[in-house]
Amino acid sequence: MFKFLKGVVGGSGTGPKDLPYNIGDPYPSAWGSWTHCRGTSKDDGSPVSIFSLSGSNAQDGHLAAGRNGVKRLRTVRHPNILSFLHSTETETIDGATTKIVIYIVTEPVMPLSEKIKELGLEGTQRDEYFAWGLNQIAKAVSFLNNDCKLVHGNVCLASVVVTQTLDWKLHAFDVLSEFDGNNEAAGPLLQYAWLVGSQYKPMELVKSDWAAIRKSPPWSIDSWGLGCLIYELFSGMKLSKTEELRNTGSIPKSLLPDYQRLLSSMPSRRLNTSKLLENSEYFQNKLVDTIHFMEILNLKDSVEKDTFFRKLPNLAEQLPRQIVLKKLLPLLASALEFGSAAAPALTALLKMGSWLSTEEFTVKVLPTIVKLFASNDRAIRVSLLQHIDQFGESLSAQIVDEQVYPHVATGFSDTSAFLRELTLKSMLVLAPKLSQRTISGSLLKHLSKLQVDEEPAIRTNTTILLGNIANYLNEGTRKRVLINAFTVRALRDTFSPARGAGIMALCATSSYYDMTEIATRILPNVVVLTIDPDSDVRSKAFQAVDQFLQIAKQYHEKANSGDTTGPASVGISSLPGNASLLGWAMSSLTLKGKPSEQAPLAPVNTSAPLSSTTSNASSVMDTPTTAPAHVSSRTELTDQPVPESPTSTDGWGEVENGIHEDNECEKDGWDDIEPLEEPKPSPALANIQAAQKRPVTLPVSQPKQATSVRPKNTAKAIKDEDDDLWGSIAAPAPKTSSKSLNLKSSATVDDDDPWAAIAAPAPTTKAKPLSAGRGRGAKPVASKLGAQRINRTSSGM
């Protein structure tokens, strides 16, 4: 009664209710009386294969053999034997008829005959795939015969299935039995041998000569079956009678001798499958060797791995594409994820991934790449950054912001200049996917430090990056940061490509500045560079002046017509020679120890989203950092000097480049430079004239005084930065405009120019009048960017 109720409940729908799987559509073919269906798990929807065997009588021999197959499949485990997941048996009663169904649930597989049609391989690629598959089946048969002393008894095309990774696996264990060669009983060795078609049986099995079978090696029956499989595989037809095995026209020549030995008429002379694996020339091809190397990767040393993975990208192009994507790619991803693969493997992974659709790439490759960003292997990190343009667009904004960027950001402070530069360039791809909080709170802070990096090319490329990501900054960030990064730092760099990058950055971001900023902060800084020693910088400076003057003229015309809205940017296209506007500068490694000041901003291998090469101008960083005293790089001594400060003619140089540098330790590199006031010539000129008439005596211990003036203020500035990230950028409270003319204390500012203190007193929140820097007796001052102070500090050390 209980069995009846169980059968009634379980026999409806898509399968028995105690089977935690849904039964789907059947495949056209299966072994014996079994039905092979697709299926899915009721828990997570994962795919499975479901084999079912039904019988109307409890004494049905098919059911008994099926139960034997379930038991054997559950207990025998091997990589090349079908993986067992679940089984159940149901019984339903329909009137006077009882129906018993056995279900076996396995990993998702497809009949080999169907998979061969689906792949459609031809020529060499087909032979290589068949060799790999036969190699796997031979391993399974050898395991059963030699290790387990079992006889499968039914090896043929129908007993082989193919997994989603295109692995061949042996199943159909209904006939499987122990080989009892020492048993002299006359009973059958294979209880269910009657299930096997006569065309697949060797002569001794056809005659049921169990005595001869017991005297034969345990592999004799299955070696014959393997020969039948080889025939069906290469002929493309199901074996209908034993005599067809003599037709060897379709068998590859390298396999033919082994094929004939497998089908020897004498059981004792049949080839052992283990010997077939060891000695057959047929199994020695690129596909088999490649997959075999990947499967035993942990046993290889680092030299072998490195050599293999460097060859793999080119080798993968020669192998069957479907096998590479479904078999090699998962193996490679797993090896990288668990650390057994070397860094060059990432190149092969990305090349294989490029053959996938966007959806497949996201599922099969991206998860591995995201995990690799957490690797401590520097070679892996370098390889990721070098190829980030190949997969960066596929990363979601959330993954970049939460999982990728925190690991990438460690490269900003790496001791290797090469890794710092790669990290910097990777931001061109990642920055658009970062949140404003991450950009303002982290990215711009790192970029601020890189803009004063010791490597000149890194400084230049930082400005280039800022120009490229400007449109991803919010308006408030751009207002606080852009001009400061491009004028205070880039235009005053000792490295000429960095100065050129700063000019181009200002031009590219001209639409973000109002007329007041252009007139009071941009043009005065750019005009200075029209006398730069570097011709390329001078050319860019003149172009920039023309562009900003054109903006000013447009503003003037609008103002006259009553329209005082913001000036319309002329646009980058109006500037001649700006084809390389946002391209990367040369590599820092190339420049190391031999900076080429006169070289233009040559674009190098950039993946800038804007176009091939639009330079470094568009954006700046949001985070203040204290600019170190050594603003220029260690190659600075070989760099060309920036133009001398034109203080004696325009009153700007001393204010921005002289004493301002002495207080640089109190700044963060992003501070606003106050706009110029209207000149008040009378008091200033009177002071200058009076100073010119009286002698100035310089203190002897000047360097000590200079160093003693700053520590207190420096400590205070650092504390203020900790309290308020943007405190240094906000305009400070105004101080009194009157300055003491203490010659002794101010003389410490400039060792070479005794009038420097008068011409340009210590900076306040209000800029000094233009006339304050003029004086007939003033000497020409040294180069910009605090070179005097840097040289003085160096000599003191």
PDB file of C-alpha atoms in Angstrom, residues 143 396 644 793:
ATOM      1  CA  PHE A 143      41.884   2.164 -14.510  1.00  0.00           C
ATOM      2  CA  SER A 396      31.088  47.159 -13.542  1.00  0.00           C
ATOM      3  CA  GLU A 644      64.359  82.965 -15.332  1.00  0.00           C
ATOM      4  CA  THR A 793      69.021  72.969   0.637  1.00  0.00           C
TER       5      THR A 793
END
